[in-house]
């Protein structure tokens, strides 16, 4: 953590932290610059957690900004990262939330959140395409950017390019 | 323009007809309305009134069947490479290809990346390469002038002009 980051949760985000701790007392909540709160969740606890932060009145994170992942190859894990916010007039009061879920690299599976935030459909497909994270229960888990017959997941650190070498075409 | 210049030499009519053909082809290079990345913006600028491709008899056609020239303006990725090949195959002969910008030449800033074809000449044959990121309209026009020279020399021996 850099020295610029706040170590205590800002006052206007205290109610959010309290609502999270209300249900998850052991949750470690780290404040980040720009109204962000960061939490880490276990993979098997994540479906309930996401349902909770969307449906609880004091939280109400109804807007999934992004789903992405980070490949920590030295630790043998993939980290799926969810960015969440809230729409509406009191959006700033709630801040924004980063949820990080660690999964093993060789068996990267998490539960889909499409049933909670429909926008996760394409976002999860991209994470699947780039990192090979399988989102269980996803309605249509196909590659979205790469060709359908592509081998491997390009943003994994150990990705090997299997393409045959091309030569220059002349008339 | 003095098409028939050597009446006494046998075979002169064929040569002159060739030159007439080349001249007509280079003077009406209809290019395909086709852009795959940011270089296409510069290509549109070249086609618009300030630089004005129409001066070269170049107008864009929205169909490969009616196009003589394919300007490849941008990054060719693995998915796009198949489409570029299909479009090229749909063009009628004679046809020419101009690779515009670093990406179309050899991948440019994306050279060697996982989804990038390192140069459109790995998919279709290229006649003129115009470097730049993106090339200015002047550079693209220079490339077209080079292509016109190439077309004029097709099938006949004409020394390359000294000025270019």
PDB file of C-alpha atoms in Angstrom, chain A residues 77-153:
ATOM      1  CA  UNK A  77      -3.748 -18.021  -8.611  1.00  0.00           C
ATOM      2  CA  UNK A  78      -6.011 -15.987 -10.791  1.00  0.00           C
ATOM      3  CA  UNK A  79      -7.766 -13.054  -9.215  1.00  0.00           C
ATOM      4  CA  UNK A  80     -11.165 -12.157 -10.607  1.00  0.00           C
ATOM      5  CA  UNK A  81     -11.904  -8.483  -9.993  1.00  0.00           C
ATOM      6  CA  UNK A  82     -15.362  -6.938  -9.909  1.00  0.00           C
ATOM      7  CA  UNK A  83     -15.892  -3.168  -9.937  1.00  0.00           C
ATOM      8  CA  UNK A  84     -19.221  -2.062  -8.583  1.00  0.00           C
ATOM      9  CA  UNK A  85     -21.024   1.240  -8.205  1.00  0.00           C
ATOM     10  CA  UNK A  86     -24.431   2.586  -7.536  1.00  0.00           C
ATOM     11  CA  UNK A  87     -26.633   4.647  -9.806  1.00  0.00           C
ATOM     12  CA  UNK A  88     -28.696   7.545  -8.584  1.00  0.00           C
ATOM     13  CA  UNK A  89     -28.433  10.754  -6.571  1.00  0.00           C
ATOM     14  CA  UNK A  90     -26.748   9.227  -3.523  1.00  0.00           C
ATOM     15  CA  UNK A  91     -24.156   7.399  -5.611  1.00  0.00           C
ATOM     16  CA  UNK A  92     -21.211   9.259  -4.138  1.00  0.00           C
ATOM     17  CA  UNK A  93     -22.280   8.555  -0.589  1.00  0.00           C
ATOM     18  CA  UNK A  94     -22.086   4.828  -1.245  1.00  0.00           C
ATOM     19  CA  UNK A  95     -18.697   5.035  -2.918  1.00  0.00           C
ATOM     20  CA  UNK A  96     -17.562   2.296  -5.223  1.00  0.00           C
ATOM     21  CA  UNK A  97     -16.599  -1.246  -4.423  1.00  0.00           C
ATOM     22  CA  UNK A  98     -13.836  -3.529  -5.677  1.00  0.00           C
ATOM     23  CA  UNK A  99     -14.415  -7.183  -4.985  1.00  0.00           C
ATOM     24  CA  UNK A 100     -11.482  -9.541  -5.485  1.00  0.00           C
ATOM     25  CA  UNK A 101     -11.957 -13.276  -5.678  1.00  0.00           C
ATOM     26  CA  UNK A 102      -8.956 -15.592  -5.772  1.00  0.00           C
ATOM     27  CA  UNK A 103      -9.204 -18.853  -7.701  1.00  0.00           C
ATOM     28  CA  UNK A 104      -6.520 -21.470  -8.381  1.00  0.00           C
ATOM     29  CA  UNK A 105      -4.931 -21.189 -11.799  1.00  0.00           C
ATOM     30  CA  UNK A 106      -5.385 -24.831 -12.730  1.00  0.00           C
ATOM     31  CA  UNK A 107      -9.061 -24.923 -11.746  1.00  0.00           C
ATOM     32  CA  UNK A 108     -10.304 -21.394 -12.230  1.00  0.00           C
ATOM     33  CA  UNK A 109     -14.041 -21.546 -11.573  1.00  0.00           C
ATOM     34  CA  UNK A 110     -16.348 -18.976 -10.060  1.00  0.00           C
ATOM     35  CA  UNK A 111     -20.090 -18.661  -9.975  1.00  0.00           C
ATOM     36  CA  UNK A 112     -21.526 -16.311 -12.606  1.00  0.00           C
ATOM     37  CA  UNK A 113     -23.161 -13.031 -11.608  1.00  0.00           C
ATOM     38  CA  UNK A 114     -25.254 -12.751 -14.769  1.00  0.00           C
ATOM     39  CA  UNK A 115     -28.381 -13.485 -12.740  1.00  0.00           C
ATOM     40  CA  UNK A 116     -27.571 -10.511 -10.490  1.00  0.00           C
ATOM     41  CA  UNK A 117     -26.196  -8.004 -13.034  1.00  0.00           C
ATOM     42  CA  UNK A 118     -27.112  -8.939 -16.642  1.00  0.00           C
ATOM     43  CA  UNK A 119     -24.266  -6.781 -17.960  1.00  0.00           C
ATOM     44  CA  UNK A 120     -21.880  -9.429 -16.654  1.00  0.00           C
ATOM     45  CA  UNK A 121     -22.748 -11.559 -19.681  1.00  0.00           C
ATOM     46  CA  UNK A 122     -20.201 -10.037 -22.070  1.00  0.00           C
ATOM     47  CA  UNK A 123     -17.762  -9.071 -19.301  1.00  0.00           C
ATOM     48  CA  UNK A 124     -17.492 -12.638 -18.086  1.00  0.00           C
ATOM     49  CA  UNK A 125     -17.182 -13.931 -21.612  1.00  0.00           C
ATOM     50  CA  UNK A 126     -14.205 -11.646 -22.086  1.00  0.00           C
ATOM     51  CA  UNK A 127     -12.567 -12.855 -18.871  1.00  0.00           C
ATOM     52  CA  UNK A 128     -13.188 -16.429 -19.978  1.00  0.00           C
ATOM     53  CA  UNK A 129     -11.692 -15.694 -23.388  1.00  0.00           C
ATOM     54  CA  UNK A 130      -8.608 -13.910 -22.087  1.00  0.00           C
ATOM     55  CA  UNK A 131      -7.902 -15.817 -18.853  1.00  0.00           C
ATOM     56  CA  UNK A 132      -9.797 -19.081 -19.069  1.00  0.00           C
ATOM     57  CA  UNK A 133     -11.862 -18.478 -15.946  1.00  0.00           C
ATOM     58  CA  UNK A 134     -14.972 -20.635 -16.131  1.00  0.00           C
ATOM     59  CA  UNK A 135     -18.095 -18.861 -14.898  1.00  0.00           C
ATOM     60  CA  UNK A 136     -20.411 -21.587 -13.697  1.00  0.00           C
ATOM     61  CA  UNK A 137     -24.023 -21.031 -14.621  1.00  0.00           C
ATOM     62  CA  UNK A 138     -23.247 -18.533 -17.376  1.00  0.00           C
ATOM     63  CA  UNK A 139     -25.944 -18.831 -20.068  1.00  0.00           C
ATOM     64  CA  UNK A 140     -23.610 -18.560 -23.055  1.00  0.00           C
ATOM     65  CA  UNK A 141     -19.950 -18.931 -22.139  1.00  0.00           C
ATOM     66  CA  UNK A 142     -18.217 -18.604 -25.517  1.00  0.00           C
ATOM     67  CA  UNK A 143     -15.172 -16.689 -26.678  1.00  0.00           C
ATOM     68  CA  UNK A 144     -16.049 -13.098 -27.416  1.00  0.00           C
ATOM     69  CA  UNK A 145     -12.876 -11.500 -28.841  1.00  0.00           C
ATOM     70  CA  UNK A 146     -10.711 -14.283 -30.185  1.00  0.00           C
ATOM     71  CA  UNK A 147     -11.692 -16.671 -32.947  1.00  0.00           C
ATOM     72  CA  UNK A 148     -13.862 -19.583 -31.852  1.00  0.00           C
ATOM     73  CA  UNK A 149     -11.187 -22.170 -32.649  1.00  0.00           C
ATOM     74  CA  UNK A 150      -8.471 -20.323 -30.725  1.00  0.00           C
ATOM     75  CA  UNK A 151      -6.176 -22.390 -28.529  1.00  0.00           C
ATOM     76  CA  UNK A 152      -5.271 -20.998 -25.121  1.00  0.00           C
ATOM     77  CA  UNK A 153      -6.091 -17.829 -23.257  1.00  0.00           C
TER      78      UNK A 153
END
